[in-house]
JSON list of C-alpha atoms in Angstrom, two decimals:
[
{"chain": "A", "resi": 3, "resn": "MET", "atom": "CA", "xyz": [5.80, 12.26, 84.25]},
{"chain": "A", "resi": 4, "resn": "ILE", "atom": "CA", "xyz": [6.25, 11.35, 80.48]},
{"chain": "A", "resi": 5, "resn": "GLY", "atom": "CA", "xyz": [7.03, 14.83, 79.55]},
{"chain": "A", "resi": 6, "resn": "SER", "atom": "CA", "xyz": [9.73, 14.81, 82.17]},
{"chain": "A", "resi": 7, "resn": "LEU", "atom": "CA", "xyz": [11.19, 11.57, 80.84]},
{"chain": "A", "resi": 8, "resn": "LEU", "atom": "CA", "xyz": [11.14, 12.92, 77.25]},
{"chain": "A", "resi": 9, "resn": "TYR", "atom": "CA", "xyz": [13.10, 15.78, 78.41]},
{"chain": "A", "resi": 10, "resn": "LEU", "atom": "CA", "xyz": [15.68, 13.53, 80.02]},
{"chain": "A", "resi": 11, "resn": "THR", "atom": "CA", "xyz": [15.98, 11.52, 76.90]},
{"chain": "A", "resi": 12, "resn": "ALA", "atom": "CA", "xyz": [18.25, 14.22, 75.39]},
{"chain": "A", "resi": 13, "resn": "SER", "atom": "CA", "xyz": [21.12, 13.29, 77.93]},
{"chain": "A", "resi": 14, "resn": "ARG", "atom": "CA", "xyz": [20.14, 9.74, 78.58]},
{"chain": "A", "resi": 15, "resn": "PRO", "atom": "CA", "xyz": [19.58, 7.87, 75.14]},
{"chain": "A", "resi": 16, "resn": "ASP", "atom": "CA", "xyz": [19.41, 4.59, 77.00]},
{"chain": "A", "resi": 17, "resn": "ILE", "atom": "CA", "xyz": [15.89, 5.23, 77.81]},
{"chain": "A", "resi": 18, "resn": "VAL", "atom": "CA", "xyz": [14.50, 6.64, 74.59]},
{"chain": "A", "resi": 19, "resn": "PHE", "atom": "CA", "xyz": [12.78, 3.39, 73.46]},
{"chain": "A", "resi": 20, "resn": "SER", "atom": "CA", "xyz": [11.22, 2.82, 76.85]},
{"chain": "A", "resi": 21, "resn": "VAL", "atom": "CA", "xyz": [9.86, 6.32, 77.21]},
{"chain": "A", "resi": 22, "resn": "CYS", "atom": "CA", "xyz": [8.63, 6.49, 73.84]},
{"chain": "A", "resi": 23, "resn": "MET", "atom": "CA", "xyz": [6.80, 3.30, 74.23]},
{"chain": "A", "resi": 24, "resn": "CYS", "atom": "CA", "xyz": [5.12, 4.56, 77.28]},
{"chain": "A", "resi": 25, "resn": "ALA", "atom": "CA", "xyz": [4.42, 7.97, 75.58]},
{"chain": "A", "resi": 26, "resn": "ARG", "atom": "CA", "xyz": [2.26, 6.15, 72.88]},
{"chain": "A", "resi": 27, "resn": "PHE", "atom": "CA", "xyz": [-0.39, 5.31, 75.42]},
{"chain": "A", "resi": 28, "resn": "GLN", "atom": "CA", "xyz": [-0.22, 8.64, 77.25]},
{"chain": "A", "resi": 29, "resn": "SER", "atom": "CA", "xyz": [-3.95, 9.33, 75.93]},
{"chain": "A", "resi": 30, "resn": "SER", "atom": "CA", "xyz": [-5.47, 6.25, 77.61]},
{"chain": "A", "resi": 31, "resn": "PRO", "atom": "CA", "xyz": [-2.87, 4.86, 79.95]},
{"chain": "A", "resi": 32, "resn": "LYS", "atom": "CA", "xyz": [-3.48, 1.61, 81.93]},
{"chain": "A", "resi": 33, "resn": "GLU", "atom": "CA", "xyz": [-1.98, 0.54, 85.30]},
{"chain": "A", "resi": 34, "resn": "SER", "atom": "CA", "xyz": [0.60, -1.49, 83.38]},
{"chain": "A", "resi": 35, "resn": "HIS", "atom": "CA", "xyz": [1.83, 1.80, 81.89]},
{"chain": "A", "resi": 36, "resn": "LEU", "atom": "CA", "xyz": [2.31, 3.40, 85.27]},
{"chain": "A", "resi": 37, "resn": "THR", "atom": "CA", "xyz": [4.45, 0.33, 86.34]},
{"chain": "A", "resi": 38, "resn": "ALA", "atom": "CA", "xyz": [6.60, 0.76, 83.26]},
{"chain": "A", "resi": 39, "resn": "VAL", "atom": "CA", "xyz": [7.16, 4.41, 84.06]},
{"chain": "A", "resi": 40, "resn": "LYS", "atom": "CA", "xyz": [8.04, 3.66, 87.67]},
{"chain": "A", "resi": 41, "resn": "ARG", "atom": "CA", "xyz": [10.60, 1.14, 86.34]},
{"chain": "A", "resi": 42, "resn": "ILE", "atom": "CA", "xyz": [12.06, 3.69, 84.29]},
{"chain": "A", "resi": 43, "resn": "PHE", "atom": "CA", "xyz": [12.67, 5.98, 87.23]},
{"chain": "A", "resi": 44, "resn": "ARG", "atom": "CA", "xyz": [13.93, 3.02, 89.35]},
{"chain": "A", "resi": 45, "resn": "TYR", "atom": "CA", "xyz": [16.29, 2.42, 86.37]},
{"chain": "A", "resi": 46, "resn": "LEU", "atom": "CA", "xyz": [17.73, 5.97, 86.40]},
{"chain": "A", "resi": 47, "resn": "VAL", "atom": "CA", "xyz": [18.16, 5.99, 90.03]},
{"chain": "A", "resi": 48, "resn": "GLY", "atom": "CA", "xyz": [20.21, 2.87, 89.77]},
{"chain": "A", "resi": 49, "resn": "THR", "atom": "CA", "xyz": [22.38, 4.07, 86.90]},
{"chain": "A", "resi": 50, "resn": "HIS", "atom": "CA", "xyz": [23.14, 7.59, 87.66]},
{"chain": "A", "resi": 51, "resn": "SER", "atom": "CA", "xyz": [26.71, 6.98, 87.98]},
{"chain": "A", "resi": 52, "resn": "LEU", "atom": "CA", "xyz": [27.22, 4.87, 84.61]},
{"chain": "A", "resi": 53, "resn": "GLY", "atom": "CA", "xyz": [28.30, 6.50, 81.45]},
{"chain": "A", "resi": 54, "resn": "LEU", "atom": "CA", "xyz": [30.36, 5.92, 78.30]},
{"chain": "A", "resi": 55, "resn": "TRP", "atom": "CA", "xyz": [34.35, 6.26, 78.01]},
{"chain": "A", "resi": 56, "resn": "TYR", "atom": "CA", "xyz": [35.86, 7.63, 75.05]},
{"chain": "A", "resi": 57, "resn": "PRO", "atom": "CA", "xyz": [39.62, 7.04, 75.05]},
{"chain": "A", "resi": 58, "resn": "LYS", "atom": "CA", "xyz": [41.92, 9.75, 73.65]},
{"chain": "A", "resi": 59, "resn": "GLU", "atom": "CA", "xyz": [44.24, 7.36, 71.75]},
{"chain": "A", "resi": 60, "resn": "SER", "atom": "CA", "xyz": [41.72, 5.64, 69.26]},
{"chain": "A", "resi": 61, "resn": "THR", "atom": "CA", "xyz": [41.94, 5.01, 65.38]},
{"chain": "A", "resi": 62, "resn": "SER", "atom": "CA", "xyz": [40.03, 7.21, 63.20]},
{"chain": "A", "resi": 63, "resn": "ASN", "atom": "CA", "xyz": [37.96, 4.72, 61.09]},
{"chain": "A", "resi": 64, "resn": "LEU", "atom": "CA", "xyz": [34.21, 4.73, 60.81]},
{"chain": "A", "resi": 65, "resn": "ILE", "atom": "CA", "xyz": [32.14, 1.55, 60.87]},
{"chain": "A", "resi": 66, "resn": "GLY", "atom": "CA", "xyz": [28.38, 0.86, 60.93]},
{"chain": "A", "resi": 67, "resn": "TYR", "atom": "CA", "xyz": [26.35, -2.14, 62.28]},
{"chain": "A", "resi": 68, "resn": "SER", "atom": "CA", "xyz": [22.69, -2.64, 61.53]},
{"chain": "A", "resi": 69, "resn": "ASP", "atom": "CA", "xyz": [20.14, -5.21, 62.46]},
{"chain": "A", "resi": 70, "resn": "ALA", "atom": "CA", "xyz": [16.36, -5.71, 62.49]},
{"chain": "A", "resi": 71, "resn": "ASN", "atom": "CA", "xyz": [13.71, -7.77, 64.06]},
{"chain": "A", "resi": 72, "resn": "PHE", "atom": "CA", "xyz": [10.99, -8.95, 61.40]},
{"chain": "A", "resi": 73, "resn": "ALA", "atom": "CA", "xyz": [7.53, -7.99, 62.43]},
{"chain": "A", "resi": 74, "resn": "GLY", "atom": "CA", "xyz": [8.55, -7.38, 66.02]},
{"chain": "A", "resi": 75, "resn": "CYS", "atom": "CA", "xyz": [5.53, -5.15, 67.09]},
{"chain": "A", "resi": 76, "resn": "LYS", "atom": "CA", "xyz": [2.76, -7.27, 67.87]},
{"chain": "A", "resi": 77, "resn": "VAL", "atom": "CA", "xyz": [0.36, -4.44, 67.37]},
{"chain": "A", "resi": 78, "resn": "ASP", "atom": "CA", "xyz": [0.93, -3.47, 63.87]},
{"chain": "A", "resi": 79, "resn": "ARG", "atom": "CA", "xyz": [3.45, -6.06, 62.58]},
{"chain": "A", "resi": 80, "resn": "LYS", "atom": "CA", "xyz": [6.11, -3.41, 61.86]},
{"chain": "A", "resi": 81, "resn": "SER", "atom": "CA", "xyz": [9.75, -4.24, 62.04]},
{"chain": "A", "resi": 82, "resn": "THR", "atom": "CA", "xyz": [12.15, -2.31, 64.37]},
{"chain": "A", "resi": 83, "resn": "SER", "atom": "CA", "xyz": [15.58, -1.17, 62.91]},
{"chain": "A", "resi": 84, "resn": "GLY", "atom": "CA", "xyz": [18.59, -0.96, 65.14]},
{"chain": "A", "resi": 85, "resn": "THR", "atom": "CA", "xyz": [21.95, 0.75, 63.91]},
{"chain": "A", "resi": 86, "resn": "CYS", "atom": "CA", "xyz": [25.02, 1.91, 65.56]},
{"chain": "A", "resi": 87, "resn": "GLN", "atom": "CA", "xyz": [28.13, 3.69, 64.35]},
{"chain": "A", "resi": 88, "resn": "PHE", "atom": "CA", "xyz": [31.47, 3.82, 65.72]},
{"chain": "A", "resi": 89, "resn": "PHE", "atom": "CA", "xyz": [34.20, 6.17, 65.18]},
{"chain": "A", "resi": 90, "resn": "GLY", "atom": "CA", "xyz": [37.34, 4.49, 66.27]},
{"chain": "A", "resi": 91, "resn": "ASN", "atom": "CA", "xyz": [36.54, 2.49, 69.40]},
{"chain": "A", "resi": 92, "resn": "ALA", "atom": "CA", "xyz": [33.97, 5.13, 70.54]},
{"chain": "A", "resi": 93, "resn": "LEU", "atom": "CA", "xyz": [30.34, 4.89, 69.82]},
{"chain": "A", "resi": 94, "resn": "ALA", "atom": "CA", "xyz": [29.36, 7.96, 67.65]},
{"chain": "A", "resi": 95, "resn": "SER", "atom": "CA", "xyz": [25.69, 7.62, 67.20]},
{"chain": "A", "resi": 96, "resn": "TRP", "atom": "CA", "xyz": [22.97, 4.83, 67.38]},
{"chain": "A", "resi": 97, "resn": "SER", "atom": "CA", "xyz": [19.26, 4.48, 66.76]},
{"chain": "A", "resi": 98, "resn": "SER", "atom": "CA", "xyz": [16.32, 1.88, 67.24]},
{"chain": "A", "resi": 99, "resn": "ARG", "atom": "CA", "xyz": [13.11, 2.80, 65.80]},
{"chain": "A", "resi": 100, "resn": "LYS", "atom": "CA", "xyz": [10.25, 1.40, 64.25]},
{"chain": "A", "resi": 101, "resn": "GLN", "atom": "CA", "xyz": [10.22, 1.18, 60.51]},
{"chain": "A", "resi": 102, "resn": "ASN", "atom": "CA", "xyz": [7.64, 3.18, 58.59]},
{"chain": "A", "resi": 103, "resn": "SER", "atom": "CA", "xyz": [6.43, 0.31, 56.24]},
{"chain": "A", "resi": 104, "resn": "ILE", "atom": "CA", "xyz": [5.43, -3.30, 56.92]},
{"chain": "A", "resi": 105, "resn": "ALA", "atom": "CA", "xyz": [8.20, -5.54, 55.75]},
{"chain": "A", "resi": 106, "resn": "LEU", "atom": "CA", "xyz": [7.21, -8.65, 53.75]},
{"chain": "A", "resi": 107, "resn": "SER", "atom": "CA", "xyz": [10.34, -10.58, 54.68]},
{"chain": "A", "resi": 108, "resn": "THR", "atom": "CA", "xyz": [13.28, -10.59, 57.08]},
{"chain": "A", "resi": 109, "resn": "ALA", "atom": "CA", "xyz": [15.58, -9.51, 54.08]},
{"chain": "A", "resi": 110, "resn": "GLU", "atom": "CA", "xyz": [13.51, -6.51, 53.64]},
{"chain": "A", "resi": 111, "resn": "ALA", "atom": "CA", "xyz": [13.49, -5.47, 57.17]},
{"chain": "A", "resi": 112, "resn": "GLU", "atom": "CA", "xyz": [17.33, -5.88, 57.27]},
{"chain": "A", "resi": 113, "resn": "TYR", "atom": "CA", "xyz": [17.69, -3.97, 53.97]},
{"chain": "A", "resi": 114, "resn": "VAL", "atom": "CA", "xyz": [15.72, -0.94, 55.25]},
{"chain": "A", "resi": 115, "resn": "ALA", "atom": "CA", "xyz": [17.72, -1.05, 58.44]},
{"chain": "A", "resi": 116, "resn": "ALA", "atom": "CA", "xyz": [21.06, -1.14, 56.55]},
{"chain": "A", "resi": 117, "resn": "GLY", "atom": "CA", "xyz": [19.65, 1.80, 54.45]},
{"chain": "A", "resi": 118, "resn": "SER", "atom": "CA", "xyz": [19.12, 3.87, 57.60]},
{"chain": "A", "resi": 119, "resn": "CYS", "atom": "CA", "xyz": [22.39, 2.98, 58.78]},
{"chain": "A", "resi": 120, "resn": "CYS", "atom": "CA", "xyz": [23.87, 4.17, 55.49]},
{"chain": "A", "resi": 121, "resn": "ALA", "atom": "CA", "xyz": [22.15, 7.54, 55.79]},
{"chain": "A", "resi": 122, "resn": "GLN", "atom": "CA", "xyz": [23.47, 8.15, 59.39]},
{"chain": "A", "resi": 123, "resn": "LEU", "atom": "CA", "xyz": [27.11, 7.07, 58.07]},
{"chain": "A", "resi": 124, "resn": "LEU", "atom": "CA", "xyz": [26.87, 9.60, 55.18]},
{"chain": "A", "resi": 125, "resn": "TRP", "atom": "CA", "xyz": [25.80, 12.31, 57.78]},
{"chain": "A", "resi": 126, "resn": "LEU", "atom": "CA", "xyz": [28.79, 11.43, 60.03]},
{"chain": "A", "resi": 127, "resn": "LYS", "atom": "CA", "xyz": [31.24, 11.33, 56.90]},
{"chain": "A", "resi": 128, "resn": "HIS", "atom": "CA", "xyz": [30.22, 14.90, 56.08]},
{"chain": "A", "resi": 129, "resn": "GLN", "atom": "CA", "xyz": [30.49, 16.04, 59.55]},
{"chain": "A", "resi": 130, "resn": "LEU", "atom": "CA", "xyz": [34.00, 14.55, 59.64]},
{"chain": "A", "resi": 131, "resn": "LEU", "atom": "CA", "xyz": [34.95, 16.37, 56.60]},
{"chain": "A", "resi": 132, "resn": "ASP", "atom": "CA", "xyz": [34.39, 19.52, 58.30]},
{"chain": "A", "resi": 133, "resn": "TYR", "atom": "CA", "xyz": [37.11, 18.54, 60.74]},
{"chain": "A", "resi": 134, "resn": "GLY", "atom": "CA", "xyz": [39.52, 17.61, 58.16]},
{"chain": "A", "resi": 135, "resn": "ILE", "atom": "CA", "xyz": [39.13, 13.83, 58.26]},
{"chain": "A", "resi": 136, "resn": "ASP", "atom": "CA", "xyz": [38.50, 12.35, 54.92]},
{"chain": "A", "resi": 137, "resn": "LEU", "atom": "CA", "xyz": [37.14, 8.79, 54.92]},
{"chain": "A", "resi": 138, "resn": "SER", "atom": "CA", "xyz": [36.91, 6.93, 51.46]},
{"chain": "A", "resi": 139, "resn": "HIS", "atom": "CA", "xyz": [35.80, 3.39, 52.72]},
{"chain": "A", "resi": 140, "resn": "ILE", "atom": "CA", "xyz": [33.30, 2.95, 55.35]},
{"chain": "A", "resi": 141, "resn": "PRO", "atom": "CA", "xyz": [32.00, -0.58, 56.19]},
{"chain": "A", "resi": 142, "resn": "ILE", "atom": "CA", "xyz": [28.48, -1.58, 57.17]},
{"chain": "A", "resi": 143, "resn": "LYS", "atom": "CA", "xyz": [28.07, -4.76, 58.95]},
{"chain": "A", "resi": 144, "resn": "CYS", "atom": "CA", "xyz": [24.87, -6.67, 58.47]},
{"chain": "A", "resi": 145, "resn": "ASP", "atom": "CA", "xyz": [23.84, -10.31, 59.53]},
{"chain": "A", "resi": 146, "resn": "ASN", "atom": "CA", "xyz": [21.51, -11.24, 56.86]},
{"chain": "A", "resi": 147, "resn": "THR", "atom": "CA", "xyz": [22.92, -12.72, 53.78]},
{"chain": "A", "resi": 148, "resn": "SER", "atom": "CA", "xyz": [19.81, -11.93, 51.45]},
{"chain": "A", "resi": 149, "resn": "SER", "atom": "CA", "xyz": [19.95, -8.19, 52.22]},
{"chain": "A", "resi": 150, "resn": "ILE", "atom": "CA", "xyz": [23.88, -8.16, 51.55]},
{"chain": "A", "resi": 151, "resn": "CYS", "atom": "CA", "xyz": [22.99, -9.75, 48.10]},
{"chain": "A", "resi": 152, "resn": "LEU", "atom": "CA", "xyz": [20.36, -7.02, 47.57]},
{"chain": "A", "resi": 153, "resn": "THR", "atom": "CA", "xyz": [22.94, -4.33, 48.16]},
{"chain": "A", "resi": 154, "resn": "LYS", "atom": "CA", "xyz": [25.45, -6.03, 45.67]},
{"chain": "A", "resi": 155, "resn": "ASN", "atom": "CA", "xyz": [22.98, -6.28, 43.06]},
{"chain": "A", "resi": 156, "resn": "PRO", "atom": "CA", "xyz": [21.42, -2.72, 42.47]},
{"chain": "A", "resi": 157, "resn": "ILE", "atom": "CA", "xyz": [18.90, -4.01, 39.63]},
{"chain": "A", "resi": 158, "resn": "GLN", "atom": "CA", "xyz": [15.49, -3.85, 40.94]},
{"chain": "A", "resi": 159, "resn": "HIS", "atom": "CA", "xyz": [13.62, -7.08, 40.56]},
{"chain": "A", "resi": 160, "resn": "SER", "atom": "CA", "xyz": [9.78, -7.70, 40.87]},
{"chain": "A", "resi": 161, "resn": "ARG", "atom": "CA", "xyz": [10.14, -8.78, 44.45]},
{"chain": "A", "resi": 162, "resn": "THR", "atom": "CA", "xyz": [12.56, -5.87, 45.63]},
{"chain": "A", "resi": 163, "resn": "LYS", "atom": "CA", "xyz": [10.96, -2.92, 43.71]},
{"chain": "A", "resi": 164, "resn": "HIS", "atom": "CA", "xyz": [8.25, -2.44, 46.47]},
{"chain": "A", "resi": 165, "resn": "ILE", "atom": "CA", "xyz": [10.84, -1.84, 49.27]},
{"chain": "A", "resi": 166, "resn": "GLU", "atom": "CA", "xyz": [10.64, 1.79, 50.69]},
{"chain": "A", "resi": 167, "resn": "ILE", "atom": "CA", "xyz": [13.86, 3.28, 52.33]}
]
């Protein structure tokens, strides 16, 4: 069942997180994991007619949003980064994944999330250059003032030199 759901995530990105969470316990599943898989199938049946609408008349600006939860995973205390990028009014890409390293503060978790958002925006910018769309200013929106201050001051201090992006 997990293999079929993983195949389906290519066209249904809304179930990626739930399916990957269930896939982590595939070697030794419990009854709760089977219940979660059944819930995913019920969700798919109930939402088969929903989709995203991309209007034809939208502006050609690129903007990124990033957020993170600090030590959200109770198993290994790693944070989760969430990013989304909009081209005009349409969602171009998004991601939600567990961070590779354990963050020591909320600012660090948010800073790592902003870094992954920046990487995705740079990739999108280069893709848009192939279509003749040149964007010079691409804002990234973040809700943590400490991580915003870190990005404005590029000097590494003793408390920030350990951050891995």
